[in-house]
JSON list of C-alpha atoms in Angstrom, two decimals:
[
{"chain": "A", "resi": 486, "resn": "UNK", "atom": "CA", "xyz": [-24.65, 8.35, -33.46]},
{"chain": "A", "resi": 487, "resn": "UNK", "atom": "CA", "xyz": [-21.40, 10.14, -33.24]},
{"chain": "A", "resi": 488, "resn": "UNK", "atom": "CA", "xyz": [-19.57, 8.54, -30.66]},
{"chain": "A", "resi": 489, "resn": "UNK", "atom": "CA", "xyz": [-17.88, 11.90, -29.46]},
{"chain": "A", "resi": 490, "resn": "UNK", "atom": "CA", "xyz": [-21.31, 13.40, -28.82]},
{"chain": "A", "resi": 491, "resn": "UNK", "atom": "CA", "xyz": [-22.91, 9.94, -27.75]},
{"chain": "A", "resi": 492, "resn": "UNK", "atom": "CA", "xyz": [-24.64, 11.63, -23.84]},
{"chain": "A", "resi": 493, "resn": "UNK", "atom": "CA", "xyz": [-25.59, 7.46, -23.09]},
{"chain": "A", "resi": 494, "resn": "UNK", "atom": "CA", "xyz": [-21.96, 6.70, -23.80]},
{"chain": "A", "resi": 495, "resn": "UNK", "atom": "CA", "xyz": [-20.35, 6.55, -19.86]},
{"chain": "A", "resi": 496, "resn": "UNK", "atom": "CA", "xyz": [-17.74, 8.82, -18.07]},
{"chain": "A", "resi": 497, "resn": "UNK", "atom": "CA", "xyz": [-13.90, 7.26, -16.98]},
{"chain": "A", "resi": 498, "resn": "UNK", "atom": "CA", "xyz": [-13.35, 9.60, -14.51]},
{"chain": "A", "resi": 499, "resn": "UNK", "atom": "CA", "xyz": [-9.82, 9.15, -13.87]},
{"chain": "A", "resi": 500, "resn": "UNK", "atom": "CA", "xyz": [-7.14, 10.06, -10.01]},
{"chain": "A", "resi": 501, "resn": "UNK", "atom": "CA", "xyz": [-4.14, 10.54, -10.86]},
{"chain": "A", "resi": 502, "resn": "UNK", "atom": "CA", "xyz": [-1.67, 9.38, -8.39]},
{"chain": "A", "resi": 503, "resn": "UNK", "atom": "CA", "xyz": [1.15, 6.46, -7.68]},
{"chain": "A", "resi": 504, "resn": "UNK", "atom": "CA", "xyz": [0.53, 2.73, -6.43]},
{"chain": "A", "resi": 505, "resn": "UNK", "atom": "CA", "xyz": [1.44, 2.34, -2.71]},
{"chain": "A", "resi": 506, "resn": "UNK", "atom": "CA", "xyz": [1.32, 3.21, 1.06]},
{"chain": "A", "resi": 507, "resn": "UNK", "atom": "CA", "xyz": [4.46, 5.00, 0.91]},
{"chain": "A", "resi": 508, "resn": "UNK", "atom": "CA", "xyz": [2.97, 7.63, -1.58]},
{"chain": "A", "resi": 509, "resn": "UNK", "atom": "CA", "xyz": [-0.72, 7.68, 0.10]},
{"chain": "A", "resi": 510, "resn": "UNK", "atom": "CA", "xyz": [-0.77, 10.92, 1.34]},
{"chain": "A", "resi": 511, "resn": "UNK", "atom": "CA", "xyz": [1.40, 12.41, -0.71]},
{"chain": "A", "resi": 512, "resn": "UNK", "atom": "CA", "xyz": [0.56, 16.07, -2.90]},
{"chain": "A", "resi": 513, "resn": "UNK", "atom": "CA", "xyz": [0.78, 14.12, -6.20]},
{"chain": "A", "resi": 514, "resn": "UNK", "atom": "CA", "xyz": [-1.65, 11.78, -5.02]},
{"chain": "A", "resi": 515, "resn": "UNK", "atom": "CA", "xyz": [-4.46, 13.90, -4.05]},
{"chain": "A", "resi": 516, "resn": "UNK", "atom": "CA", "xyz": [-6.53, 12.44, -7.74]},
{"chain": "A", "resi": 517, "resn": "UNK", "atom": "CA", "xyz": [-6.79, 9.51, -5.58]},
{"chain": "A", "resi": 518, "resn": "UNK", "atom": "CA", "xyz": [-7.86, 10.99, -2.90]},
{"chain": "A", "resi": 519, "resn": "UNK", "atom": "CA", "xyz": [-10.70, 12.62, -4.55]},
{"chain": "A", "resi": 520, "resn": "UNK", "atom": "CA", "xyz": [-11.29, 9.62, -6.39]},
{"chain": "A", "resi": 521, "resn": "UNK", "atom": "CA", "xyz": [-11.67, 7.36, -3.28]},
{"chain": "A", "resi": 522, "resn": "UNK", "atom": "CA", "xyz": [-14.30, 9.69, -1.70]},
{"chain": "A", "resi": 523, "resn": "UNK", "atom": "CA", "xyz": [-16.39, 9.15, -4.87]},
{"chain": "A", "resi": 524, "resn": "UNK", "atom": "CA", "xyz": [-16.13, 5.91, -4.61]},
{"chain": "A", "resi": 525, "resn": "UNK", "atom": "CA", "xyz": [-17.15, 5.55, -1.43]},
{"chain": "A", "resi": 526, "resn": "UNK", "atom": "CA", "xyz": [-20.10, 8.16, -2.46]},
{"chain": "A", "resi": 527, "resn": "UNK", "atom": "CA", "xyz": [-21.44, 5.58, -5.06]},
{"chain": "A", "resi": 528, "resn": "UNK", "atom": "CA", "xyz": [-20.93, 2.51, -2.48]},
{"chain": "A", "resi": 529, "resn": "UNK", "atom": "CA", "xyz": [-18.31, 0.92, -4.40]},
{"chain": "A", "resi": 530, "resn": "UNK", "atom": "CA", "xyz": [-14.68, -0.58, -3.33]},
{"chain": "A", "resi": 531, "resn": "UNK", "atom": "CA", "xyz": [-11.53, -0.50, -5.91]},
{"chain": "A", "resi": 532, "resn": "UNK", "atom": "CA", "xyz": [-11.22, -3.39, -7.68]},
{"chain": "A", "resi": 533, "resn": "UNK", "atom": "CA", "xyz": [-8.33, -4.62, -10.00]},
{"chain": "A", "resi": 534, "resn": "UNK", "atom": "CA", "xyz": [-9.91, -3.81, -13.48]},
{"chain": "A", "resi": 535, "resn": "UNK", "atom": "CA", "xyz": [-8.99, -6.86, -15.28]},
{"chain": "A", "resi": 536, "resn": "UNK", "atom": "CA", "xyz": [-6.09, -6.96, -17.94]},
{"chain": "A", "resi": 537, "resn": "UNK", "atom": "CA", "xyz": [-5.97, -3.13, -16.98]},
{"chain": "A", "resi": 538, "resn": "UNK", "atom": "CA", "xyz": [-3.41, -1.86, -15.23]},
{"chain": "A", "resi": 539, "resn": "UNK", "atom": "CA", "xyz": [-5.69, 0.19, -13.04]},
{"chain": "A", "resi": 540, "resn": "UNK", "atom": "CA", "xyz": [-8.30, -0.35, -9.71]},
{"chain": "A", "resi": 541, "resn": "UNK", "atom": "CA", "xyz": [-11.84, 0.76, -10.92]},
{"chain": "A", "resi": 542, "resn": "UNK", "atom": "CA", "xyz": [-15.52, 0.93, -9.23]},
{"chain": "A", "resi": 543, "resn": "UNK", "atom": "CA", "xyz": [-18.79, 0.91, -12.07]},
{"chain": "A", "resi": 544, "resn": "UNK", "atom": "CA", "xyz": [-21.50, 2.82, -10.48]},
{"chain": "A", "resi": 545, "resn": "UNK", "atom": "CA", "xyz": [-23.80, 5.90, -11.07]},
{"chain": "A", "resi": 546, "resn": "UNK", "atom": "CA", "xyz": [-23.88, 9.66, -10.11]},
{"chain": "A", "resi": 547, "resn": "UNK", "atom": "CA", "xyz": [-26.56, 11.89, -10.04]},
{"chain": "A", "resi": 548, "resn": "UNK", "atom": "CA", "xyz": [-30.42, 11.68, -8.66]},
{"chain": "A", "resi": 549, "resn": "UNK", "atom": "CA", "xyz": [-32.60, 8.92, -10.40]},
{"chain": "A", "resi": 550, "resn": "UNK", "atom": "CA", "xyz": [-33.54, 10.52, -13.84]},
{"chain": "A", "resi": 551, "resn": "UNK", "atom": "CA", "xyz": [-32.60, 11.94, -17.01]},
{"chain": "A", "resi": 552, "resn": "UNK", "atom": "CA", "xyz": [-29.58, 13.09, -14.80]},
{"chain": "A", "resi": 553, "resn": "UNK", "atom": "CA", "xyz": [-28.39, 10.42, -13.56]},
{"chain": "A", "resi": 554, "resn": "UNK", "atom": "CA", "xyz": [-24.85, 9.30, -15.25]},
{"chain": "A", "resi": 555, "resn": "UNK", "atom": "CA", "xyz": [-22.88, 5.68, -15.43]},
{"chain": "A", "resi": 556, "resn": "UNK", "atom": "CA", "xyz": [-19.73, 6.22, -14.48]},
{"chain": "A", "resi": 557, "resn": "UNK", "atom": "CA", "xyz": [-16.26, 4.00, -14.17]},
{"chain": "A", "resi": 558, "resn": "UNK", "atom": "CA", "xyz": [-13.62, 5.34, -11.46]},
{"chain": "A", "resi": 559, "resn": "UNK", "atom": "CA", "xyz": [-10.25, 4.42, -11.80]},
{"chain": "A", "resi": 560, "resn": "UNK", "atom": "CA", "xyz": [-7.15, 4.65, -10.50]},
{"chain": "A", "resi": 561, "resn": "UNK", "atom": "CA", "xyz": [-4.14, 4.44, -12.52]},
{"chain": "A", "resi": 562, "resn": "UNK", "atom": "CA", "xyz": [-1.79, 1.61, -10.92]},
{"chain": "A", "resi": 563, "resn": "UNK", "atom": "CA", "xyz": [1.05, 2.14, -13.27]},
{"chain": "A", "resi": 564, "resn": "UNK", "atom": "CA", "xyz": [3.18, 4.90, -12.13]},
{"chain": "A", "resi": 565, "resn": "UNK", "atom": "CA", "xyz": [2.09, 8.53, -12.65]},
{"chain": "A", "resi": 566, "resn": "UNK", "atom": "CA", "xyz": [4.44, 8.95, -15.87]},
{"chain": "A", "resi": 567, "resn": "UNK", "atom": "CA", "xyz": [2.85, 6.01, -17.11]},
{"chain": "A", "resi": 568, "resn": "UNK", "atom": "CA", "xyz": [-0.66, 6.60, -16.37]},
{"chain": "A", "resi": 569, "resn": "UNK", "atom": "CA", "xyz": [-1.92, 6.83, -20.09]},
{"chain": "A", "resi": 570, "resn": "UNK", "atom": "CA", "xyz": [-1.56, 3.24, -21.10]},
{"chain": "A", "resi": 571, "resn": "UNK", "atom": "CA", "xyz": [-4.30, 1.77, -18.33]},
{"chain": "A", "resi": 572, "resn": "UNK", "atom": "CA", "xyz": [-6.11, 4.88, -18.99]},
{"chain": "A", "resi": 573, "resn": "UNK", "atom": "CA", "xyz": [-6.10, 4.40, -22.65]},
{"chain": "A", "resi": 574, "resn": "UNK", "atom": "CA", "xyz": [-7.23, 0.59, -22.56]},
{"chain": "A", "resi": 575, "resn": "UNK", "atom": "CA", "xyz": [-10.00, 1.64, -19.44]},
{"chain": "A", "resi": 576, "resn": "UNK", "atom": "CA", "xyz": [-11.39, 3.77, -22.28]},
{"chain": "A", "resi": 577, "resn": "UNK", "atom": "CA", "xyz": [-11.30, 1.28, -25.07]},
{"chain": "A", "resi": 578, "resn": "UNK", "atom": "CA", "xyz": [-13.31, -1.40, -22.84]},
{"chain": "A", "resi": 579, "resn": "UNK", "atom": "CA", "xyz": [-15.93, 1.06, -21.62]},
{"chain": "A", "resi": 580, "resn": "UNK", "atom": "CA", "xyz": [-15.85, 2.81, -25.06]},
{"chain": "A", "resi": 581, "resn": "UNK", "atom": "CA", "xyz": [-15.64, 6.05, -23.69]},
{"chain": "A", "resi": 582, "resn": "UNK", "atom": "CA", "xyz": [-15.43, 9.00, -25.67]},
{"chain": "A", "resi": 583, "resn": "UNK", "atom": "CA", "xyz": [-12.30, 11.19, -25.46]},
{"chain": "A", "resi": 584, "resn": "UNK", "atom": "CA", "xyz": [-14.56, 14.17, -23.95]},
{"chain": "A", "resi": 585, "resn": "UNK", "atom": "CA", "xyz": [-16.23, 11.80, -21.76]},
{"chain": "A", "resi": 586, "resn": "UNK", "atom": "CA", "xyz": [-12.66, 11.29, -19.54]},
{"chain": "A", "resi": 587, "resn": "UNK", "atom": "CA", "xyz": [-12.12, 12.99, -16.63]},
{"chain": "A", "resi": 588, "resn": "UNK", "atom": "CA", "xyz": [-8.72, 13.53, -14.82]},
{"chain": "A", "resi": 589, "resn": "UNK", "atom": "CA", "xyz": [-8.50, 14.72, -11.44]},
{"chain": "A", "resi": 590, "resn": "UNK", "atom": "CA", "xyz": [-4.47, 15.88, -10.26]},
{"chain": "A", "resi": 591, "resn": "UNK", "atom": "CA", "xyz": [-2.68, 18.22, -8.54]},
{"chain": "A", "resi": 592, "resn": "UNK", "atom": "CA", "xyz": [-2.02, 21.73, -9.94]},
{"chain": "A", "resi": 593, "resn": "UNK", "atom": "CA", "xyz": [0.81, 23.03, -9.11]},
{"chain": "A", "resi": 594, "resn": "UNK", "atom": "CA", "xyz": [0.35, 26.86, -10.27]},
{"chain": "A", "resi": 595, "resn": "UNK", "atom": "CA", "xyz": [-3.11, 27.53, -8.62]},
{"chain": "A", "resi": 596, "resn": "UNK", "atom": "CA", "xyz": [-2.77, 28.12, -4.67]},
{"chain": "A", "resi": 597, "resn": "UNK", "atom": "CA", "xyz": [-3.87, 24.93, -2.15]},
{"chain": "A", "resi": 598, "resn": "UNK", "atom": "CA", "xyz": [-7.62, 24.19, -2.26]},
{"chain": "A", "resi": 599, "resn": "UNK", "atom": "CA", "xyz": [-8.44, 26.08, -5.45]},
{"chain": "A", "resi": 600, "resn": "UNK", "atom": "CA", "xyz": [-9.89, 24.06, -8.06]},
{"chain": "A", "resi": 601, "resn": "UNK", "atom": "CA", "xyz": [-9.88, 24.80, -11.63]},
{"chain": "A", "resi": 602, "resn": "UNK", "atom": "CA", "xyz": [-12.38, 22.79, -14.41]},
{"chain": "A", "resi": 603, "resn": "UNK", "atom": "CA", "xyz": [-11.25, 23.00, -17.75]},
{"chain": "A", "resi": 604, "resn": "UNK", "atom": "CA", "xyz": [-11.59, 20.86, -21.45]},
{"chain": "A", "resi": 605, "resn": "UNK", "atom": "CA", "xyz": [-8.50, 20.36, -22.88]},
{"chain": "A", "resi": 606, "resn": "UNK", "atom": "CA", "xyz": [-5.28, 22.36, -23.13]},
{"chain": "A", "resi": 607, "resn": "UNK", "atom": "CA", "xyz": [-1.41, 21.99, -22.37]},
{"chain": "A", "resi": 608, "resn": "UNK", "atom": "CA", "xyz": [-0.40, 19.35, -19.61]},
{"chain": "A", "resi": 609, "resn": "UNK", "atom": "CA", "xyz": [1.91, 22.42, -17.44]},
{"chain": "A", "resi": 610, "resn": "UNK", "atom": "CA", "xyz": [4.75, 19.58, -16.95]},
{"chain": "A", "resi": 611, "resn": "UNK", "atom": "CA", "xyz": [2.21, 16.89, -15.27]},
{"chain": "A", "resi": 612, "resn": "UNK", "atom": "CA", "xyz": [3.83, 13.86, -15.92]},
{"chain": "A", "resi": 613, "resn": "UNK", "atom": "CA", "xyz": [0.39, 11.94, -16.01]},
{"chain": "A", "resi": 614, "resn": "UNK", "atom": "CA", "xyz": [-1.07, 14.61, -18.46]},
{"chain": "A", "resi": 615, "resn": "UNK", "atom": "CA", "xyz": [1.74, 14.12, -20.61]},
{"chain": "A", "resi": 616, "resn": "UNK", "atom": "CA", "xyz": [0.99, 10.57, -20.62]},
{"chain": "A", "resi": 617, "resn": "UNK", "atom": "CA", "xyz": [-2.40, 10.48, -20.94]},
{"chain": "A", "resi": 618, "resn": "UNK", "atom": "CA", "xyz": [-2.52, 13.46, -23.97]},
{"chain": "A", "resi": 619, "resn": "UNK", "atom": "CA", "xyz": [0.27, 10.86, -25.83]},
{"chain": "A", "resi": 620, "resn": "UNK", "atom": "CA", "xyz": [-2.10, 8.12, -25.54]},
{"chain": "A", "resi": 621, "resn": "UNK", "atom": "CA", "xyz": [-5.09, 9.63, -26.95]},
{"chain": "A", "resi": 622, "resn": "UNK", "atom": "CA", "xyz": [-4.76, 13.17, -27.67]},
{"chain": "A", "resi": 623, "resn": "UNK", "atom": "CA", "xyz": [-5.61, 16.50, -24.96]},
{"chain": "A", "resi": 624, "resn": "UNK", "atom": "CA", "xyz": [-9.34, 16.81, -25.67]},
{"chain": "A", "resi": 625, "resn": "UNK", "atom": "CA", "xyz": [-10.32, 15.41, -21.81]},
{"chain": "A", "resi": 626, "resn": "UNK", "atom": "CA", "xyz": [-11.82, 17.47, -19.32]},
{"chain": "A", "resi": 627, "resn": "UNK", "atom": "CA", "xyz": [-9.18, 18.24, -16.12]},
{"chain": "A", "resi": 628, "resn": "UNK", "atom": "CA", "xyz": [-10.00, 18.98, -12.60]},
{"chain": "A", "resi": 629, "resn": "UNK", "atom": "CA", "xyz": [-7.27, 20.61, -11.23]},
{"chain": "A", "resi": 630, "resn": "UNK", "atom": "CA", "xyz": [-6.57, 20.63, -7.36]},
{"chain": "A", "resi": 631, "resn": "UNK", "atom": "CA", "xyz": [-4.61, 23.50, -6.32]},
{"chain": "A", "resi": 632, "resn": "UNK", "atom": "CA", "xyz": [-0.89, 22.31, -4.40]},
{"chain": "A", "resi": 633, "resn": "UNK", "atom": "CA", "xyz": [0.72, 25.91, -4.79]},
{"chain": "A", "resi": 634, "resn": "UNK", "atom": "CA", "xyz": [4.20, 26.23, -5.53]},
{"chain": "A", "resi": 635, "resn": "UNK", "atom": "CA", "xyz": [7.11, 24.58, -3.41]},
{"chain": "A", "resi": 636, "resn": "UNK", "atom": "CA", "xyz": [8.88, 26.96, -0.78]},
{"chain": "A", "resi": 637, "resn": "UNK", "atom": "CA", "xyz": [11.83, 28.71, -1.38]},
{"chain": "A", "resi": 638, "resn": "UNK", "atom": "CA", "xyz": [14.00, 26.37, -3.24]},
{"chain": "A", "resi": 639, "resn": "UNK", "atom": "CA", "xyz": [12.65, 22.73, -2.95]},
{"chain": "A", "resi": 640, "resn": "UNK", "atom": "CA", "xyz": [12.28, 21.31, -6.10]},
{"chain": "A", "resi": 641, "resn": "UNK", "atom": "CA", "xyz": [9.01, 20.11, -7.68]},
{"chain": "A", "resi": 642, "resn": "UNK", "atom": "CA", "xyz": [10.25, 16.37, -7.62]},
{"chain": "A", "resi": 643, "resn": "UNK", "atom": "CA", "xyz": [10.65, 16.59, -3.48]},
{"chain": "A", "resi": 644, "resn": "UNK", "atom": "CA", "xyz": [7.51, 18.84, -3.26]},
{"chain": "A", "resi": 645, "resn": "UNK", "atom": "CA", "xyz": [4.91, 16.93, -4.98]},
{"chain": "A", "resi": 646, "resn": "UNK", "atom": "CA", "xyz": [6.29, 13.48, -3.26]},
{"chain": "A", "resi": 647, "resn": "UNK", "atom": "CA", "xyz": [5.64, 14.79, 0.14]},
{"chain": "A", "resi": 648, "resn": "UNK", "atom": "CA", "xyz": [2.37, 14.45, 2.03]},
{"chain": "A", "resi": 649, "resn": "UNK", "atom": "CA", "xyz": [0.13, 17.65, 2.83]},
{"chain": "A", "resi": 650, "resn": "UNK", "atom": "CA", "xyz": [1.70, 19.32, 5.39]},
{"chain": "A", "resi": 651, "resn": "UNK", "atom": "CA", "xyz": [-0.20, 19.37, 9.09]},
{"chain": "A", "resi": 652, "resn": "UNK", "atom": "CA", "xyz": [-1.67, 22.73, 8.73]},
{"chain": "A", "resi": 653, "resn": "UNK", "atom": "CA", "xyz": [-2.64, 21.86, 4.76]},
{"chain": "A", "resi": 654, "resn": "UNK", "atom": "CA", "xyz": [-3.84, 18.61, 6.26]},
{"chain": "A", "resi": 655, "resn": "UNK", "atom": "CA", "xyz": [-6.45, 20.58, 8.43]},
{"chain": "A", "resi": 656, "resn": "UNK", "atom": "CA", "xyz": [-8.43, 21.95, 5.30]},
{"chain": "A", "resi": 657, "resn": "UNK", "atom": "CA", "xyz": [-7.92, 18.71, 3.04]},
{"chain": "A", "resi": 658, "resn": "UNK", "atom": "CA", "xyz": [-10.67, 16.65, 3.73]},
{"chain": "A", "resi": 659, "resn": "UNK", "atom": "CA", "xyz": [-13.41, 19.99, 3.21]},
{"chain": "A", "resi": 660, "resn": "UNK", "atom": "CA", "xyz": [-10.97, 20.40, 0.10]},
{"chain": "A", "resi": 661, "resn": "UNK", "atom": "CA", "xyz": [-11.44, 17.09, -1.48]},
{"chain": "A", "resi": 662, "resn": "UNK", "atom": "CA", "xyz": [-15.14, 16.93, -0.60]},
{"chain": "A", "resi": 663, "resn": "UNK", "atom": "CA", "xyz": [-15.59, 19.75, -2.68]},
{"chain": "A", "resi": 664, "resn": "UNK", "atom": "CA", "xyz": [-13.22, 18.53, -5.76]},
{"chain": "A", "resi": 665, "resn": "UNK", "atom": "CA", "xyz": [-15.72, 15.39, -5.55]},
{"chain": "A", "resi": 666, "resn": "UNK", "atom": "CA", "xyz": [-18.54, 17.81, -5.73]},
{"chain": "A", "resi": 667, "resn": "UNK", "atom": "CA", "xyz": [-16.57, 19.75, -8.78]},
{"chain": "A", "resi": 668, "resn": "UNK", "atom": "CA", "xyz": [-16.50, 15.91, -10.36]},
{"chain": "A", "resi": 669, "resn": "UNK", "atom": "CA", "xyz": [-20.04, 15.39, -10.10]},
{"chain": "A", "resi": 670, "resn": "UNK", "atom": "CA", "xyz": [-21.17, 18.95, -11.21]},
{"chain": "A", "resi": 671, "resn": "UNK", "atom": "CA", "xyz": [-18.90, 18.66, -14.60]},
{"chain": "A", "resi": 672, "resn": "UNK", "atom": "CA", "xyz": [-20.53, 14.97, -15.21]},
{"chain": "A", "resi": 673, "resn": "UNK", "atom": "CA", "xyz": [-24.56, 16.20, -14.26]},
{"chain": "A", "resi": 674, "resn": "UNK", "atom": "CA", "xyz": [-24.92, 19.28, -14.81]},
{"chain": "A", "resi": 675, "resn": "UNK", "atom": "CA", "xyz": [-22.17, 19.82, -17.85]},
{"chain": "A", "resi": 676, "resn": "UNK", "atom": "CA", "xyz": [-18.48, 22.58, -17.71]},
{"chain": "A", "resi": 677, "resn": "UNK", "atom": "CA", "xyz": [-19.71, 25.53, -17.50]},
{"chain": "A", "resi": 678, "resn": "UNK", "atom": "CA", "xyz": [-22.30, 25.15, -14.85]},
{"chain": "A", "resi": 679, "resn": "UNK", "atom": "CA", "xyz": [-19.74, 23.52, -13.33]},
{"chain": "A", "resi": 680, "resn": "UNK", "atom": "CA", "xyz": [-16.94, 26.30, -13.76]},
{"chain": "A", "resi": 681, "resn": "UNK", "atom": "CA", "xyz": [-19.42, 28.80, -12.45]},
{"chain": "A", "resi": 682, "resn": "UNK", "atom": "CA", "xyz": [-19.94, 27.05, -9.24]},
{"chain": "A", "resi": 683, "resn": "UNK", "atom": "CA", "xyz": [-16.52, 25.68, -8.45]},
{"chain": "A", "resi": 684, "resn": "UNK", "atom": "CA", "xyz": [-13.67, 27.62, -10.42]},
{"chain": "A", "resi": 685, "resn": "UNK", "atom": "CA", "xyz": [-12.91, 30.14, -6.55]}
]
């Protein structure tokens, strides 16, 4: 069988974010965030993943059936620019199919709390797109989390390396419950079903 098209083959759904307290709660790191509340959904903790440069959790999503998919969660412990190597070798262990990789980061051009599901496409200046698309091409599904844009004149850099502010911080943990519901939708019940349901 095809390994592309292989539907036993399991899913590396991927946060995006950087290593450390300092950058917890930051915008960039909301991928983790998301990723953490699935985690916690299947009953796993992060572990170190081991020659990997990345924390995963092996469980399943989905009722007990047909549906029901194997998963790996990970999160990246490189830094967000370098995100594609542990990504890249996650894959190769699991033997995961390109399509079968999901990333989960901040977007910076869709308003807070929006989420958009796509397959493939440009990486918009994501540092950890960039780096994952040179390590094994742009053919992996995306869930983006809506950041918005910085105010006034802030640049990106500052903007995405600050946490949520207190009245974003309200809303975030109804917004990242339902980017872990987005996750789950895309890997049961396939993109467009999900798309329908979750691109707002």
């Amino acid at each position: 069988m095809d390994v592309t098209t292989d539907a036993a083959a399991p899913w590396l759904i991927v946060g995006l974010g950087n290593p450390g307290p300092e950058y917890a709660g930051n915008r960039h790191n909301v991928g983790f965030m998301v990723a953490d509340l699935l985690a916690d959904r299947a009953g796993g903790r992060f572990k170190r993943a081991g020659r990997a440069q990345a924390q995963v959790v092996e469980g399943r999503i989905g009722p007990p059936g047909p549906s029901n998919r194997r998963v790996v969660l990970a999160k990246p412990m490189s830094f967000m620019n370098l995100s594609g190597g542990p990504v890249n070798a996650l894959r190769d262990f699991y033997k995961v199919p390109v399509a079968h990789v999901v990333a989960i980061h901040d977007e910076l051009d869709i308003d807070y709390g929006v989420l958009r599901l796509k397959l493939g496409g440009g990486d918009n200046g994501h540092n950890g797109l960039k780096s994952m698309t040179k390590a094994f091409g742009s053919d992996y599904h995306r869930v983006r989390f809506g950041i918005g844009r910085p105010p006034g004149r802030m640049p990106v850099a500052d903007f995405v390396l600050k946490d949520f502010s207190s009245a974003e911080r309200k809303e975030l943990d109804y917004f990242v419950d339902r980017a872990a519901d987005a996750v789950e939708s895309l890997v049961i019940d396939g993109l467009e079903r999900a798309q329908s349901t979750y691109n707002s």
